[in-house]
mmCIF file of N, CA, C and O in Angstrom:
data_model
loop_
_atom_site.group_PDB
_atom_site.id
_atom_site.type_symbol
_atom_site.label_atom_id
_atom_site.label_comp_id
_atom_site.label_asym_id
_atom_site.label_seq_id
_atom_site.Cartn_x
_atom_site.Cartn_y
_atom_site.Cartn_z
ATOM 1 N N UNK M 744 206.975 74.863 17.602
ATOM 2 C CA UNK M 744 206.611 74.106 16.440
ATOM 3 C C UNK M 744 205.971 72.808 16.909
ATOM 4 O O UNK M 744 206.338 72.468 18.033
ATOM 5 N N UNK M 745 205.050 71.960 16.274
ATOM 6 C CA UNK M 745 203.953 71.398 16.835
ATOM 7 C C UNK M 745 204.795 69.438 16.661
ATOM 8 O O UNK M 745 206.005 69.235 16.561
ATOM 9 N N UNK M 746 204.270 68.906 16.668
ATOM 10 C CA UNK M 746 205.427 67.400 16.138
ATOM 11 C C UNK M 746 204.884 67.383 15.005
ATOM 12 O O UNK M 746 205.590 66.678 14.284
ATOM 13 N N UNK M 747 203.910 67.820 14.380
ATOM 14 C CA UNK M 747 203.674 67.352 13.003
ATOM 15 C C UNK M 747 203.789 68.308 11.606
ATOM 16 O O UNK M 747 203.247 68.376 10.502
ATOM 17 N N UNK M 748 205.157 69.203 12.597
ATOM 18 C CA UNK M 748 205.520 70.592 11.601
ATOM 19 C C UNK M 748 207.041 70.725 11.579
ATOM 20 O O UNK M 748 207.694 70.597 12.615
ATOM 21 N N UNK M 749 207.696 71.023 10.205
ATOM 22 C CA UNK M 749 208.929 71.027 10.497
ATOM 23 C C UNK M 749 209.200 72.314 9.709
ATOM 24 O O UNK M 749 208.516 72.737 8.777
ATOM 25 N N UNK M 750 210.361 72.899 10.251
ATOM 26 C CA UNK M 750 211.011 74.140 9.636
ATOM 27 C C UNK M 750 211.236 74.524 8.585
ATOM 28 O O UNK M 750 212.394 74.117 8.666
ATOM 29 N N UNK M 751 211.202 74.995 7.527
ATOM 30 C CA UNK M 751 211.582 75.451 5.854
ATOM 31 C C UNK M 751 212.960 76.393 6.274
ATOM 32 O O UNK M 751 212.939 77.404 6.976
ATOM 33 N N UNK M 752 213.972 75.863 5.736
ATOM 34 C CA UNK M 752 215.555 76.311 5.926
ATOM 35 C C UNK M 752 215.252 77.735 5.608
ATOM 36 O O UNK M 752 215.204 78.688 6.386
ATOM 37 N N UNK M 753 215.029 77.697 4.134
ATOM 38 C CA UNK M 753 215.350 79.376 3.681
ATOM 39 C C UNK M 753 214.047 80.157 4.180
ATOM 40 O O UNK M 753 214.340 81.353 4.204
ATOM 41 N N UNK M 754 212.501 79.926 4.658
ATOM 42 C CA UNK M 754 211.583 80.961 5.040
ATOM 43 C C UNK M 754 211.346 81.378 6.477
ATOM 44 O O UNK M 754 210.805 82.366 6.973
ATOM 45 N N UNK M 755 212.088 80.001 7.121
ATOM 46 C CA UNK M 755 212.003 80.056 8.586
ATOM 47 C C UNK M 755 210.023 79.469 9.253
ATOM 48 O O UNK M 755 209.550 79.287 10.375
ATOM 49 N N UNK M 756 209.321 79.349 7.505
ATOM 50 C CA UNK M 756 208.113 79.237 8.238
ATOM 51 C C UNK M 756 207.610 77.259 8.406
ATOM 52 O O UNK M 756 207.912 76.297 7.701
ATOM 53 N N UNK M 757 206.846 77.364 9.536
ATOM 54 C CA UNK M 757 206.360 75.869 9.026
ATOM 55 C C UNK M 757 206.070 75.280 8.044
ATOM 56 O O UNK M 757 205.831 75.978 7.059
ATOM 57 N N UNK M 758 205.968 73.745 7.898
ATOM 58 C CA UNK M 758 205.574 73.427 6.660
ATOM 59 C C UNK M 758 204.928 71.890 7.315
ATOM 60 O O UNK M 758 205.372 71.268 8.280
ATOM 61 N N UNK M 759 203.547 71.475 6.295
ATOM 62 C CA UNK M 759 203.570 70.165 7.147
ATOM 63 C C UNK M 759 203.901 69.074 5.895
ATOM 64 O O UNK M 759 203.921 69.413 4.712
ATOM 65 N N UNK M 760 204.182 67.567 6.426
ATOM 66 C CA UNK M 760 204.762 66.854 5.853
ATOM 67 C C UNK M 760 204.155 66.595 4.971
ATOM 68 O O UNK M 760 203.001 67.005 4.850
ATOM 69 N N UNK M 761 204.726 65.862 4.117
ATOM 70 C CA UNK M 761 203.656 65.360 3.100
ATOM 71 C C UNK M 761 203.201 63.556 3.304
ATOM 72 O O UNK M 761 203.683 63.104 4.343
ATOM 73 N N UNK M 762 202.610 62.815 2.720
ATOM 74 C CA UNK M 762 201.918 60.983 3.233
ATOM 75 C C UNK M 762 203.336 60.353 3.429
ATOM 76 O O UNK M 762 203.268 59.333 4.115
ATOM 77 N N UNK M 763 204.443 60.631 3.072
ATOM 78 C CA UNK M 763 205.703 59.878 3.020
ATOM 79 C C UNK M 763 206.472 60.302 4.363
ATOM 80 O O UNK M 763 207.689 60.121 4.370
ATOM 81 N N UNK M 764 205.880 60.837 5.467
ATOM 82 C CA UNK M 764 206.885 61.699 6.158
ATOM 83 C C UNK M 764 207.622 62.385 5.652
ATOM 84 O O UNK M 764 208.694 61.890 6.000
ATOM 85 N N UNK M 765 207.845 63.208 5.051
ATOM 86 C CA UNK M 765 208.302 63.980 4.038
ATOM 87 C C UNK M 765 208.104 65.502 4.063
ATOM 88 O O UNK M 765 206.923 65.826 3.938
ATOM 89 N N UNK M 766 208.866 66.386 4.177
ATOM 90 C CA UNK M 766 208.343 67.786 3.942
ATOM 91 C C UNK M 766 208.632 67.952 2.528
ATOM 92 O O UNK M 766 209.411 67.244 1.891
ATOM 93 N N UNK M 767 208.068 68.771 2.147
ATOM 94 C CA UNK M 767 208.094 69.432 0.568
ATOM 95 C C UNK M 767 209.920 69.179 0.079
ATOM 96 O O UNK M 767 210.241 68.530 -0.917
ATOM 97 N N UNK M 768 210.603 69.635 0.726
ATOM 98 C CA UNK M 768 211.978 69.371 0.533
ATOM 99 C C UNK M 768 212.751 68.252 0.710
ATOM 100 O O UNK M 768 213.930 67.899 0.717
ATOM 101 N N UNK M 769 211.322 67.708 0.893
ATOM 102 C CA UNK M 769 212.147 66.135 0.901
ATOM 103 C C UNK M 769 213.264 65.512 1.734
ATOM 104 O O UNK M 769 214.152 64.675 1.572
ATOM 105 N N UNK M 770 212.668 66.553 2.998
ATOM 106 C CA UNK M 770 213.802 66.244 4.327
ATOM 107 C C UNK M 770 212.734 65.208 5.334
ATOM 108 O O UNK M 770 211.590 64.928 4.977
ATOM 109 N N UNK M 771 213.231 64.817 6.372
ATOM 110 C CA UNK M 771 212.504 63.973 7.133
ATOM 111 C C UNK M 771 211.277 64.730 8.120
ATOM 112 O O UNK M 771 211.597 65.673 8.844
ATOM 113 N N UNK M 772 210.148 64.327 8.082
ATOM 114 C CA UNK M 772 209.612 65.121 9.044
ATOM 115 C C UNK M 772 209.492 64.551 10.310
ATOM 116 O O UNK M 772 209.500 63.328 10.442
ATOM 117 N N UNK M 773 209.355 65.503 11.491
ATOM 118 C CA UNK M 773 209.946 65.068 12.659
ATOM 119 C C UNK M 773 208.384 64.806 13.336
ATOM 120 O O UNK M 773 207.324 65.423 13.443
ATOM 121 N N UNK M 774 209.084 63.193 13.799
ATOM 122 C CA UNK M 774 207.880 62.309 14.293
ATOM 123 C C UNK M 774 207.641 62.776 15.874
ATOM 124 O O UNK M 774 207.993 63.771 16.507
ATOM 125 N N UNK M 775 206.846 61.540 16.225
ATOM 126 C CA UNK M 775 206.487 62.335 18.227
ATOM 127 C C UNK M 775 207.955 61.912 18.491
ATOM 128 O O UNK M 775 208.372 62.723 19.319
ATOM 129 N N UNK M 776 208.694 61.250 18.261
ATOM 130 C CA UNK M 776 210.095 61.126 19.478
ATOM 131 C C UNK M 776 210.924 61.317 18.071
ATOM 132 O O UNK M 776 211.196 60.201 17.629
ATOM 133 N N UNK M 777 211.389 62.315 17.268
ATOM 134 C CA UNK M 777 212.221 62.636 16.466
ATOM 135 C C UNK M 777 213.025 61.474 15.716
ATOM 136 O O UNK M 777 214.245 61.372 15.581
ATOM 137 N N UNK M 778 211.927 60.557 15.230
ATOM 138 C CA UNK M 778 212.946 59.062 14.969
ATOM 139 C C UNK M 778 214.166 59.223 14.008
ATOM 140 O O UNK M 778 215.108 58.439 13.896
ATOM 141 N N UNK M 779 213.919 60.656 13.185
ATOM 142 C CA UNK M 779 215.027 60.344 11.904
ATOM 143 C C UNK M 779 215.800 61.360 11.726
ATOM 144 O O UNK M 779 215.080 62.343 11.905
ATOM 145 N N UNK M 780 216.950 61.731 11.454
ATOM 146 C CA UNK M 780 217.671 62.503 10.947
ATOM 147 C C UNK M 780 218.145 62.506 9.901
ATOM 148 O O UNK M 780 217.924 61.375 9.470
ATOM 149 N N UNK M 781 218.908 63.293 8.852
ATOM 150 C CA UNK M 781 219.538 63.339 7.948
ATOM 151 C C UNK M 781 220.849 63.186 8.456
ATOM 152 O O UNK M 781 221.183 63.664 9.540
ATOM 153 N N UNK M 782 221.760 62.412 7.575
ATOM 154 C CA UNK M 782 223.179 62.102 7.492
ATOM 155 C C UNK M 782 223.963 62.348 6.091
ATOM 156 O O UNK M 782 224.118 61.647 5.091
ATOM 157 N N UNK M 783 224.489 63.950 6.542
ATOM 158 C CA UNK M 783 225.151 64.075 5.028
ATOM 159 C C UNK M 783 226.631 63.787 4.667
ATOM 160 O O UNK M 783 227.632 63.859 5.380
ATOM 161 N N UNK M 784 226.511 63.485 3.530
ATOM 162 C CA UNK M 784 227.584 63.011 2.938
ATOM 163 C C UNK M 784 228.975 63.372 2.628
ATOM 164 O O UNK M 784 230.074 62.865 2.849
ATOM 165 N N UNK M 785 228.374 64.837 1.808
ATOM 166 C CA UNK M 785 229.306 65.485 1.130
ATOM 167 C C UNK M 785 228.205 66.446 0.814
ATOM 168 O O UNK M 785 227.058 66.099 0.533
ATOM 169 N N UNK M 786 228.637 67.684 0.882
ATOM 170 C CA UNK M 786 228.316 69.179 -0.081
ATOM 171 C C UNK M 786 229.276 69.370 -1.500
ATOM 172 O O UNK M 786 230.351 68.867 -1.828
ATOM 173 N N UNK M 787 228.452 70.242 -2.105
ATOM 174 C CA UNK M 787 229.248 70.081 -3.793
ATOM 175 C C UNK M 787 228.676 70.735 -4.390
ATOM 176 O O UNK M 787 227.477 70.756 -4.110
ATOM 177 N N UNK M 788 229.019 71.395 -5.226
ATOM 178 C CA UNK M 788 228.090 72.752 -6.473
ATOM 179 C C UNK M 788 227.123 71.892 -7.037
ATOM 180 O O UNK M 788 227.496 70.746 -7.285
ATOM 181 N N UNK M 789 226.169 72.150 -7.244
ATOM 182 C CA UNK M 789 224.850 71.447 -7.408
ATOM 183 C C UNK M 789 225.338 71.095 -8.935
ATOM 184 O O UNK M 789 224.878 70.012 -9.295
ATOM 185 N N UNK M 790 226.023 71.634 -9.760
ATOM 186 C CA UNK M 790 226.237 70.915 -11.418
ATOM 187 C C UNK M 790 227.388 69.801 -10.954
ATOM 188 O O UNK M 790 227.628 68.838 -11.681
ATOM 189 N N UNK M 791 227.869 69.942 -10.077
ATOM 190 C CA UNK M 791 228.604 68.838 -9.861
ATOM 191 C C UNK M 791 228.203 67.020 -9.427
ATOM 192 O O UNK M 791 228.864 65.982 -9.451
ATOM 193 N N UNK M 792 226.655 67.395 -9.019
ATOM 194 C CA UNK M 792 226.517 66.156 -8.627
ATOM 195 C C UNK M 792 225.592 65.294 -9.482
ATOM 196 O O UNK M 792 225.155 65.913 -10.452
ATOM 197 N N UNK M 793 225.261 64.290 -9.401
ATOM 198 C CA UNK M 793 225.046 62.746 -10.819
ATOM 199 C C UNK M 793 224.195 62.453 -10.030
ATOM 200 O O UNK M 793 224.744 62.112 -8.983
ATOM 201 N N UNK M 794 222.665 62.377 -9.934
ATOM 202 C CA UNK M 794 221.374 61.790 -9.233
ATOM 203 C C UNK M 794 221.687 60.569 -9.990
ATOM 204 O O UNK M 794 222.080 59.573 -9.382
ATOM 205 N N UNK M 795 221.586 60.566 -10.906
ATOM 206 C CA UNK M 795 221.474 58.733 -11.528
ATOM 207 C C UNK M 795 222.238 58.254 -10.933
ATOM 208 O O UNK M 795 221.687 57.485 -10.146
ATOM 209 N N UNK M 796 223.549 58.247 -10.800
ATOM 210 C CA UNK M 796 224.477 57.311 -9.981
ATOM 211 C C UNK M 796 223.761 57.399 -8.663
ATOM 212 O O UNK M 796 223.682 56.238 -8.260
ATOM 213 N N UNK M 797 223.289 58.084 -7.932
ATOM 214 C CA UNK M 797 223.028 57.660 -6.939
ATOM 215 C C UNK M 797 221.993 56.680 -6.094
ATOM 216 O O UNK M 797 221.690 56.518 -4.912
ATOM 217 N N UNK M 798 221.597 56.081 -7.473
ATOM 218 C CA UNK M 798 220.499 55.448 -7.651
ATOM 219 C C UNK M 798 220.391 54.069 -6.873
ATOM 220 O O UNK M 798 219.652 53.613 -6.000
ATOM 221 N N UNK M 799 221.905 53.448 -7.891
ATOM 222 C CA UNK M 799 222.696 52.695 -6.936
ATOM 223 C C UNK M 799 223.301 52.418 -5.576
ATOM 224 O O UNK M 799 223.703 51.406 -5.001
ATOM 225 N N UNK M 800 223.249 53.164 -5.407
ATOM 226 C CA UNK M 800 224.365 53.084 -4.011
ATOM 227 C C UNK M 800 223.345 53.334 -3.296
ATOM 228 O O UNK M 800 222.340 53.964 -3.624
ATOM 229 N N UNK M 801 223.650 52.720 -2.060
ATOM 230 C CA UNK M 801 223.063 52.356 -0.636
ATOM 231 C C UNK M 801 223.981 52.997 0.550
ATOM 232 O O UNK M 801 225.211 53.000 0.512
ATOM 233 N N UNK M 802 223.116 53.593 1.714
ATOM 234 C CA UNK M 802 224.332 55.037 2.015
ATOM 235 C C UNK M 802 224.071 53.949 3.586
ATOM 236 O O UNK M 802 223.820 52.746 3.661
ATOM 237 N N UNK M 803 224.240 54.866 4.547
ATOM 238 C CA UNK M 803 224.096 54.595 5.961
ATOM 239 C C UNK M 803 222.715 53.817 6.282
ATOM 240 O O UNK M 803 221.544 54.163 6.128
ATOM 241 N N UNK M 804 223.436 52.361 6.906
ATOM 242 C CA UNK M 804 221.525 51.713 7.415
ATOM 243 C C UNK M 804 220.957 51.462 6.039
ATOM 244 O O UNK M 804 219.735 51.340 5.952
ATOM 245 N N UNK M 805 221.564 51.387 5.153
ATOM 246 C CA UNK M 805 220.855 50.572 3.811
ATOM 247 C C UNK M 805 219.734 51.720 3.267
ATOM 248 O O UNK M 805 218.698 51.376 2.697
ATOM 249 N N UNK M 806 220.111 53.217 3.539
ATOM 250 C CA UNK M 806 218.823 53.993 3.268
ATOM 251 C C UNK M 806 219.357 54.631 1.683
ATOM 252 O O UNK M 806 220.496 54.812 1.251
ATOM 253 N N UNK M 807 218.207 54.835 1.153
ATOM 254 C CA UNK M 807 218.690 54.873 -0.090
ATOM 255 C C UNK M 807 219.335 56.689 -0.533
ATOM 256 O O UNK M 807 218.344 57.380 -0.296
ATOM 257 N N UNK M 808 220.213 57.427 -0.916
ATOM 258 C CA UNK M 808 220.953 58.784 -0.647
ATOM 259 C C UNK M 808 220.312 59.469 -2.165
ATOM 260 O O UNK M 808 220.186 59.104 -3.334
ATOM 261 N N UNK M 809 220.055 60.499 -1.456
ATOM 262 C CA UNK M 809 219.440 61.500 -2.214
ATOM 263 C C UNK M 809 220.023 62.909 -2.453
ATOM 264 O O UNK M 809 221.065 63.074 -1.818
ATOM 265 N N UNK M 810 219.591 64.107 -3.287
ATOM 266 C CA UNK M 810 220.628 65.445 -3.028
ATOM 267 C C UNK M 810 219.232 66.208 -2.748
ATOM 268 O O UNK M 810 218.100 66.096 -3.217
ATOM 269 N N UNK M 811 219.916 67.160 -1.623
ATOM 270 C CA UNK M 811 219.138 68.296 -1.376
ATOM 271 C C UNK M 811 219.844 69.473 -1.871
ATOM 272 O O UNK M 811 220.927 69.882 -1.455
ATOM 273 N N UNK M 812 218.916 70.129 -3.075
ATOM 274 C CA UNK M 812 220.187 71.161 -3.685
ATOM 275 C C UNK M 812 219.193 72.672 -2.678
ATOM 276 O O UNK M 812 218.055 72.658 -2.208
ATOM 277 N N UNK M 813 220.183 73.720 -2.681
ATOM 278 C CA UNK M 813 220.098 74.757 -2.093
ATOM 279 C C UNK M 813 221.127 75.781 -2.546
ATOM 280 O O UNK M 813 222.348 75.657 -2.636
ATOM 281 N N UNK M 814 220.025 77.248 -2.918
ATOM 282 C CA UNK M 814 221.241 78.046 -3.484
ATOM 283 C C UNK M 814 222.873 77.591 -3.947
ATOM 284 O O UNK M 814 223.928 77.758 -3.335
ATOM 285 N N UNK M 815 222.560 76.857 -5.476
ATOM 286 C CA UNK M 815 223.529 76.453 -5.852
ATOM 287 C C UNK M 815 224.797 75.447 -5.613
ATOM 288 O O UNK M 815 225.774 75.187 -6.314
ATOM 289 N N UNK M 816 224.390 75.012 -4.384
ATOM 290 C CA UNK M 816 225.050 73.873 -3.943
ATOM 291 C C UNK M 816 224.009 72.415 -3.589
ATOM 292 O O UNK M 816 222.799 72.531 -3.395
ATOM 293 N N UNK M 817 224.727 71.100 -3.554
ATOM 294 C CA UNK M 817 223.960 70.237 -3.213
ATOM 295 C C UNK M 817 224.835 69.641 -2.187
ATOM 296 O O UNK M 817 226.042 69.880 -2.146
ATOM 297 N N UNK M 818 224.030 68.619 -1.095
ATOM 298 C CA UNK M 818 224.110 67.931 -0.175
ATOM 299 C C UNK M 818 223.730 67.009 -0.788
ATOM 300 O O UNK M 818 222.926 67.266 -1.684
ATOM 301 N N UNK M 819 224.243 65.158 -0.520
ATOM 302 C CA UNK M 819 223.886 64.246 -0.764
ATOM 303 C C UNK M 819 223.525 63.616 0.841
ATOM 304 O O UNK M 819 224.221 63.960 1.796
ATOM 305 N N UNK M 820 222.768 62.996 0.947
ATOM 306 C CA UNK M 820 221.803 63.105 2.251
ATOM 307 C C UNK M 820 221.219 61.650 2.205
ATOM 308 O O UNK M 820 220.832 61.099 1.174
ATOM 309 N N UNK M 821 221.209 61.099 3.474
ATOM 310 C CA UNK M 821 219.913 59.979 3.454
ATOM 311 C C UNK M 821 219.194 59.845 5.002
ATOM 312 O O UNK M 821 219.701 60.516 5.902
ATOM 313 N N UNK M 822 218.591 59.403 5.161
ATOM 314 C CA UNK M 822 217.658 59.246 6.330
ATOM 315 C C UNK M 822 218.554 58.186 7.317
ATOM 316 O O UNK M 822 219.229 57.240 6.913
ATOM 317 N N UNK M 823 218.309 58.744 9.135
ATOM 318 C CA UNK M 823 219.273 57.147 9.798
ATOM 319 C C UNK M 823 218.448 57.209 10.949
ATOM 320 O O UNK M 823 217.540 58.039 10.913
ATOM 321 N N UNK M 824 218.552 56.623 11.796
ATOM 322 C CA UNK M 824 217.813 56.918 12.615
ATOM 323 C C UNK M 824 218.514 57.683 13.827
ATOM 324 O O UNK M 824 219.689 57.643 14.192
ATOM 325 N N UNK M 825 217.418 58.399 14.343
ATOM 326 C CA UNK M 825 217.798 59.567 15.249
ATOM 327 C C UNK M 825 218.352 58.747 16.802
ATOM 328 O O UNK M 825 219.141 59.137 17.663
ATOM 329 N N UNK M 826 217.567 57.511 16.684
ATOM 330 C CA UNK M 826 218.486 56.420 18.050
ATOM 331 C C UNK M 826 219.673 56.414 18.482
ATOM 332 O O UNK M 826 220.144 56.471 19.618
ATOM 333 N N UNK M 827 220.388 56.294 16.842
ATOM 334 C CA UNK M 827 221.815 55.780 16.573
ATOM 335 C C UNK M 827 222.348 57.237 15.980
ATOM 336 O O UNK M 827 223.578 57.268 15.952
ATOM 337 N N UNK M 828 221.878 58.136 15.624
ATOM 338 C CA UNK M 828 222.887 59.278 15.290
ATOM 339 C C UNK M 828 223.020 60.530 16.191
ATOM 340 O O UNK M 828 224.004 61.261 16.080
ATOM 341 N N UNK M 829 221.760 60.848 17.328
ATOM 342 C CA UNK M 829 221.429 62.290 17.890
ATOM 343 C C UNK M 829 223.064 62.131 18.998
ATOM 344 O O UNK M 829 223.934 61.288 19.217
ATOM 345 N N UNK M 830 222.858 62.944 19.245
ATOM 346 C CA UNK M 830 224.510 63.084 20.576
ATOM 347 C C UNK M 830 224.640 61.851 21.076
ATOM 348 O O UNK M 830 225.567 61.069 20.861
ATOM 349 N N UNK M 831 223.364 61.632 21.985
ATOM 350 C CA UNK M 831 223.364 60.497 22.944
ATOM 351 C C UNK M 831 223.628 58.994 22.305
ATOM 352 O O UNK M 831 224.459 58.262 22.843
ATOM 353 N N UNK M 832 222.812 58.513 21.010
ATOM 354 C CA UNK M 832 223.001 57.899 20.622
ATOM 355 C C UNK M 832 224.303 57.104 19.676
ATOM 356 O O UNK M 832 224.581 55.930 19.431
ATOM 357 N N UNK M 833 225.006 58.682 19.251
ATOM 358 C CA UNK M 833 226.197 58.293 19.196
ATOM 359 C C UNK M 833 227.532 58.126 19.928
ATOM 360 O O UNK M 833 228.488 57.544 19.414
ATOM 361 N N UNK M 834 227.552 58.723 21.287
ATOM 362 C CA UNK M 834 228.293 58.391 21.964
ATOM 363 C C UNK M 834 228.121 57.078 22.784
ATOM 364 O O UNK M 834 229.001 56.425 23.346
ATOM 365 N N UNK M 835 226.993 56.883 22.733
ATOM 366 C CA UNK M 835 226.688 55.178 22.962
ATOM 367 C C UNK M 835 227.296 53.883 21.956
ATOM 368 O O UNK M 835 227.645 52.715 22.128
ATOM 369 N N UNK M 836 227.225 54.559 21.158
ATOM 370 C CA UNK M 836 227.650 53.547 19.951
ATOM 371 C C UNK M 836 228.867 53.552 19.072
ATOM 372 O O UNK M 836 228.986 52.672 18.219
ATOM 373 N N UNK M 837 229.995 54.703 19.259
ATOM 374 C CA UNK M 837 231.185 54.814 19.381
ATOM 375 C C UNK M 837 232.151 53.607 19.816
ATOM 376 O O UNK M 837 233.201 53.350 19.227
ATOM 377 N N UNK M 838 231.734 53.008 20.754
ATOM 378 C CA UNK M 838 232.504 52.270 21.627
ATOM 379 C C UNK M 838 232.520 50.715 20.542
ATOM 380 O O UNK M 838 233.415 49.871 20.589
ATOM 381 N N UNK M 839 231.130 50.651 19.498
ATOM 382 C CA UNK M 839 230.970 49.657 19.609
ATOM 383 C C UNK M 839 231.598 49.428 17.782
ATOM 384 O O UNK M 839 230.892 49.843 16.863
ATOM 385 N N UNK M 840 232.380 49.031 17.619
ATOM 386 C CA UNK M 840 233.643 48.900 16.519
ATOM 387 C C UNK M 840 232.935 48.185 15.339
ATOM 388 O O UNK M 840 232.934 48.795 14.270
ATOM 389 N N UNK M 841 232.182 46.667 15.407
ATOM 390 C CA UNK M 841 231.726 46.907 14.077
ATOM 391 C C UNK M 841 230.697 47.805 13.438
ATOM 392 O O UNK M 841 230.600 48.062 12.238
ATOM 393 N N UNK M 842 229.864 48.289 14.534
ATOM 394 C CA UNK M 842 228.768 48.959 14.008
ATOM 395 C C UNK M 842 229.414 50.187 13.294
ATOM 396 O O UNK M 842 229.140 50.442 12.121
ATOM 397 N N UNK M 843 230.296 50.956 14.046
ATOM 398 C CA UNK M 843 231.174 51.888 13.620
ATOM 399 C C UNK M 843 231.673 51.528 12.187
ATOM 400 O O UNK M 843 231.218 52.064 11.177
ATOM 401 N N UNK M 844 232.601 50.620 12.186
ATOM 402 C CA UNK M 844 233.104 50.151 10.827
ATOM 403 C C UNK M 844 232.087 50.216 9.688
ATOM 404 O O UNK M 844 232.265 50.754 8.595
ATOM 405 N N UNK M 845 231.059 49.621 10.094
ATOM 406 C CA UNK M 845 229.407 49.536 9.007
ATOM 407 C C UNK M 845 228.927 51.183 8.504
ATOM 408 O O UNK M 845 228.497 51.672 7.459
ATOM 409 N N UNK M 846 229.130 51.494 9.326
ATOM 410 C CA UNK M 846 228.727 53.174 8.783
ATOM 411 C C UNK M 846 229.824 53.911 8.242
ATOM 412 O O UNK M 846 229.452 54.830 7.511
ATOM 413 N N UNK M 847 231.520 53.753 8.423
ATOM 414 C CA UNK M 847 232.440 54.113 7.590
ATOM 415 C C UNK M 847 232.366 53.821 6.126
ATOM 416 O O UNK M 847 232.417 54.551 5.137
ATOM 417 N N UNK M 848 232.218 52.400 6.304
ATOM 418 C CA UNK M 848 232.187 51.908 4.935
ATOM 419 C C UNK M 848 231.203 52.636 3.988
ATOM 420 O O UNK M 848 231.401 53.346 3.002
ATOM 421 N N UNK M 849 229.865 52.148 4.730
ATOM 422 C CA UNK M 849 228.849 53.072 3.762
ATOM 423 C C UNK M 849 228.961 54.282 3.302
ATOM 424 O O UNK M 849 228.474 54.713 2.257
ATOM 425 N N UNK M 850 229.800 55.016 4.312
ATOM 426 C CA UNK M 850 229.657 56.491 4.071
ATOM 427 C C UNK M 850 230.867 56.436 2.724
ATOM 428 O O UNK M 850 230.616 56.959 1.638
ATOM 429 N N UNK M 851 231.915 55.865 2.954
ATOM 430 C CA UNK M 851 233.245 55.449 2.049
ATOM 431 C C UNK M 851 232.334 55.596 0.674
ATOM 432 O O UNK M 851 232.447 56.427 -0.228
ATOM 433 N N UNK M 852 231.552 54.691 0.796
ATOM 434 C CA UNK M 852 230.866 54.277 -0.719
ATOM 435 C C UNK M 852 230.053 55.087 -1.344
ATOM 436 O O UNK M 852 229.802 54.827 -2.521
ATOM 437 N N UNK M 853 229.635 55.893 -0.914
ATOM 438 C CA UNK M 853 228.715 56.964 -1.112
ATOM 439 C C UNK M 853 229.908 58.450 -1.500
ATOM 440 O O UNK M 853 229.447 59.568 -1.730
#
């Protein structure tokens, strides 16, 4: 897959982003050094979850949380960066207690 193509979950085929970094699904598209990941929240039957409330709230890194629904369930999801979340980056940053605390909370609130 090329850097300026990212995967479609359910077709398996490419897809390219859209002007927002954005694939059609409104997941992150993956830059030349993979800057972003998704950080999910919670899964939940897709009638279960309230987009308006989430309007408000501010999730991980101040990014604003969105739902990705899929065959009947939704994910509430926001963008973080791939620095601070991929393996490496989080076992780097484990150690370091408020940053840790900062992303509990958020996630708490969400």
């Amino acid at each position: 897959m090329s850097e300026s193509e990212s995967e479609d979950a359910t077709t398996g085929t490419a897809e390219e982003p859209t002007a927002e970094g954005l694939t059609a699904e409104g997941l992150p598209a993956e830059g030349p050094m993979g800057e972003e990941l998704l950080y999910a929240y919670a899964v939940a039957r897709d009638a279960d979850t309230c987009d308006a409330a989430l309007e408000a709230v501010g999730g991980v890194c101040d990014r604003p949380v969105r739902t990705v629904r899929h065959l009947g369930l939704a994910a509430l999801v926001s963008p973080v960066p791939a620095a601070d979340f991929d393996e490496k980056g989080l076992r780097a940053r484990l150690e370091d207690l408020p940053w840790l605390s900062d992303v509990a909370r958020a996630h708490q609130r969400v």
